[in-house]
Tab-separated table of C-alpha atoms in Angstrom:
chain	number	residue	atom	x	y	z
S	6	MET	CA	0.140	0.229	-0.065
S	7	THR	CA	1.293	3.238	-0.858
S	8	THR	CA	-0.081	6.939	0.432
S	9	LYS	CA	0.566	9.985	-1.595
S	10	GLU	CA	-0.923	13.630	-0.888
S	11	TYR	CA	-1.626	15.946	-3.331
S	12	LYS	CA	-2.771	19.660	-3.766
S	13	ILE	CA	-6.141	20.771	-5.343
S	14	GLU	CA	-6.314	24.127	-6.794
S	15	ASN	CA	-9.563	26.020	-7.982
S	16	LEU	CA	-11.623	24.389	-5.695
S	17	ASP	CA	-14.362	26.489	-4.006
S	18	CYS	CA	-17.335	24.373	-3.845
S	19	ALA	CA	-17.594	22.252	-0.644
S	20	ASN	CA	-20.370	20.024	-2.361
S	21	CYS	CA	-17.841	19.285	-5.100
S	22	SER	CA	-15.174	18.197	-2.968
S	23	LEU	CA	-17.455	15.458	-2.041
S	24	LYS	CA	-17.886	14.545	-5.085
S	25	ILE	CA	-14.329	14.607	-6.416
S	26	GLN	CA	-14.110	12.285	-2.971
S	27	GLU	CA	-16.664	10.250	-3.790
S	28	GLU	CA	-16.173	9.108	-7.533
S	29	ILE	CA	-11.740	8.894	-6.548
S	30	SER	CA	-12.447	6.116	-4.130
S	31	LYS	CA	-14.703	4.415	-6.506
S	32	LEU	CA	-11.360	3.590	-8.242
S	33	PRO	CA	-10.196	0.007	-7.731
S	34	GLU	CA	-6.554	0.802	-7.228
S	35	VAL	CA	-7.660	3.227	-4.452
S	36	ASP	CA	-8.351	1.550	-0.924
S	37	PHE	CA	-8.696	5.430	0.914
S	38	VAL	CA	-9.075	8.564	0.143
S	39	HIS	CA	-9.685	11.988	1.952
S	40	LEU	CA	-10.122	15.463	0.411
S	41	ASP	CA	-9.269	18.277	2.912
S	42	PHE	CA	-11.434	21.434	1.902
S	43	VAL	CA	-10.103	23.914	3.683
S	44	ASN	CA	-6.041	22.914	3.308
S	45	LYS	CA	-6.505	22.033	-0.125
S	46	LYS	CA	-5.305	18.613	0.078
S	47	ILE	CA	-5.881	15.180	-0.756
S	48	ARG	CA	-4.367	12.134	0.802
S	49	VAL	CA	-5.499	8.703	-1.078
S	50	ARG	CA	-3.587	5.518	0.228
S	51	TYR	CA	-3.607	2.752	-3.039
S	52	SER	CA	-3.945	-0.565	-2.476
S	53	SER	CA	-2.020	-1.036	-6.016
S	54	PRO	CA	-0.175	1.058	-7.938
S	55	LEU	CA	-2.408	3.412	-10.461
S	56	GLU	CA	-1.191	4.220	-13.463
S	57	SER	CA	-0.822	8.010	-14.446
S	58	ALA	CA	-2.668	8.337	-11.174
S	59	LEU	CA	-2.043	12.367	-11.242
S	60	GLU	CA	-3.808	12.036	-14.675
S	61	ARG	CA	-6.653	10.456	-13.080
S	62	LEU	CA	-7.136	12.331	-10.609
S	63	ASN	CA	-7.725	15.313	-12.660
S	64	GLN	CA	-9.726	14.188	-14.854
S	65	ILE	CA	-12.186	13.100	-12.233
S	66	ALA	CA	-11.716	16.418	-10.619
S	67	SER	CA	-11.962	18.951	-13.866
S	68	GLY	CA	-15.142	16.745	-14.899
S	69	ILE	CA	-17.034	17.578	-11.520
S	70	GLU	CA	-15.465	21.241	-11.335
S	71	PRO	CA	-14.231	22.635	-14.609
S	72	GLY	CA	-11.088	24.769	-14.083
S	73	VAL	CA	-10.095	22.067	-10.442
S	74	PHE	CA	-6.981	20.490	-11.147
S	75	VAL	CA	-4.441	18.292	-8.580
S	76	LEU	CA	-0.771	18.973	-8.204
S	77	ASP	CA	1.672	16.531	-6.656
S	78	GLY	CA	2.496	17.809	-3.260
S	79	GLN	CA	5.876	19.191	-4.229
S	80	SER	CA	4.307	21.097	-6.860
S	81	GLN	CA	4.546	24.912	-7.174
S	82	SER	CA	1.122	26.439	-7.232
S	83	HIS	CA	-0.140	28.281	-10.004
S	84	GLU	CA	0.669	31.756	-8.824
S	85	LYS	CA	0.468	33.130	-12.398
S	86	LYS	CA	-3.338	32.179	-12.798
S	87	ASP	CA	-3.679	33.982	-9.511
S	88	TYR	CA	-2.298	36.873	-10.318
S	89	LEU	CA	-4.212	37.182	-13.472
S	90	ARG	CA	-7.410	36.402	-12.264
S	91	TRP	CA	-6.849	39.442	-9.257
S	92	SER	CA	-6.017	41.721	-12.496
S	93	PHE	CA	-9.744	41.120	-13.938
S	94	ILE	CA	-11.085	41.523	-10.818
S	95	GLY	CA	-8.974	45.067	-10.312
S	96	LEU	CA	-10.266	45.775	-13.747
S	97	GLY	CA	-13.990	44.638	-13.151
S	98	LEU	CA	-13.856	47.190	-10.037
S	99	ILE	CA	-11.703	49.942	-11.993
S	100	ALA	CA	-15.065	49.653	-14.418
S	101	LEU	CA	-17.749	49.714	-11.721
S	102	ALA	CA	-16.210	52.972	-10.718
S	103	VAL	CA	-16.020	54.746	-13.881
S	104	SER	CA	-19.480	53.746	-14.352
S	105	TYR	CA	-20.927	55.801	-11.847
S	106	MET	CA	-19.076	58.816	-13.526
S	107	LEU	CA	-20.627	58.150	-16.398
S	108	LYS	CA	-24.336	58.922	-17.814
S	109	ASP	CA	-26.737	56.417	-19.673
S	110	SER	CA	-25.328	54.206	-22.395
S	111	ALA	CA	-22.114	54.509	-21.615
S	112	SER	CA	-23.136	53.819	-17.473
S	113	LEU	CA	-24.696	50.738	-18.784
S	114	ILE	CA	-21.438	49.452	-21.108
S	115	ALA	CA	-19.121	50.310	-18.223
S	116	VAL	CA	-21.321	47.705	-15.899
S	117	TRP	CA	-21.686	44.930	-18.454
S	118	LEU	CA	-17.710	44.938	-19.091
S	119	ALA	CA	-17.454	45.153	-14.879
S	120	TRP	CA	-19.905	42.178	-14.519
S	121	PHE	CA	-17.985	40.100	-16.854
S	122	LEU	CA	-14.557	41.103	-15.754
S	123	ILE	CA	-15.373	40.361	-12.126
S	124	GLY	CA	-17.687	37.381	-12.789
S	125	HIS	CA	-15.686	35.544	-15.809
S	126	ARG	CA	-14.935	32.536	-14.406
S	127	VAL	CA	-18.136	32.006	-12.642
S	128	ILE	CA	-19.915	33.012	-16.081
S	129	LEU	CA	-18.222	30.124	-18.050
S	130	ASN	CA	-18.441	27.141	-15.941
S	131	ALA	CA	-21.774	28.205	-15.692
S	132	PHE	CA	-22.558	27.683	-19.324
S	133	LYS	CA	-19.999	24.565	-19.180
S	134	LYS	CA	-22.023	23.065	-16.514
S	135	LEU	CA	-25.376	23.798	-18.453
S	136	TYR	CA	-24.106	22.585	-21.556
S	137	ARG	CA	-23.438	19.213	-18.731
S	138	ILE	CA	-27.595	19.810	-18.212
S	139	ARG	CA	-26.268	20.540	-14.543
S	140	VAL	CA	-29.032	23.818	-14.337
S	141	PHE	CA	-28.570	24.106	-10.992
S	142	ASP	CA	-25.423	24.592	-9.916
S	143	GLU	CA	-24.009	27.318	-7.586
S	144	HIS	CA	-22.363	28.585	-10.786
S	145	PHE	CA	-25.615	29.082	-13.208
S	146	LEU	CA	-27.536	30.453	-9.792
S	147	MET	CA	-24.685	32.912	-9.196
S	148	THR	CA	-25.248	34.257	-13.033
S	149	ILE	CA	-28.624	34.374	-13.186
S	150	ALA	CA	-28.800	36.318	-9.857
S	151	SER	CA	-26.310	38.792	-11.007
S	152	PHE	CA	-28.127	39.098	-14.190
S	153	GLY	CA	-31.290	40.132	-12.232
S	154	ALA	CA	-29.270	42.520	-10.192
S	155	ILE	CA	-28.000	44.501	-13.521
S	156	TRP	CA	-31.670	44.019	-15.321
S	157	LEU	CA	-33.348	45.650	-11.597
S	158	GLY	CA	-30.149	48.498	-11.469
S	159	GLU	CA	-28.496	47.397	-8.578
S	160	TYR	CA	-24.961	47.041	-10.048
S	161	THR	CA	-22.781	46.988	-7.138
S	162	GLU	CA	-24.587	43.773	-6.061
S	163	ALA	CA	-24.221	42.637	-9.506
S	164	ALA	CA	-20.284	43.068	-9.318
């Protein structure tokens, strides 16, 4: 028996972590699995060697929650992706602030731009899951709620 510890990144949903843990535990080579959602770690005990284990774990994780990936315990995280994500959020907040200074249609365009820049990851995941016919998913519901907030004129709530 071999026990390995992995890091998991971009996992924001506790329910999804439970689903990932359940799917990994169904693998015949896996004897025990524990996914620690808070610390973003997975501990897997293999009863027999699993060929390309990391690749298989990534298939399961991204199949349940798009954008989630599993790294070997010694791997460095993807800090560049975090920098890019925070850059989008910063630009979205600037667009939201600019929308309050503009009038009429220019203001609305700035709000839509802010909405997409800040929530693009959630919006894209919502459409990916809609394609898989997972309608009542948190990403889809958040997208509908933020769209409704824009429709009602509650721009800061939408962002």
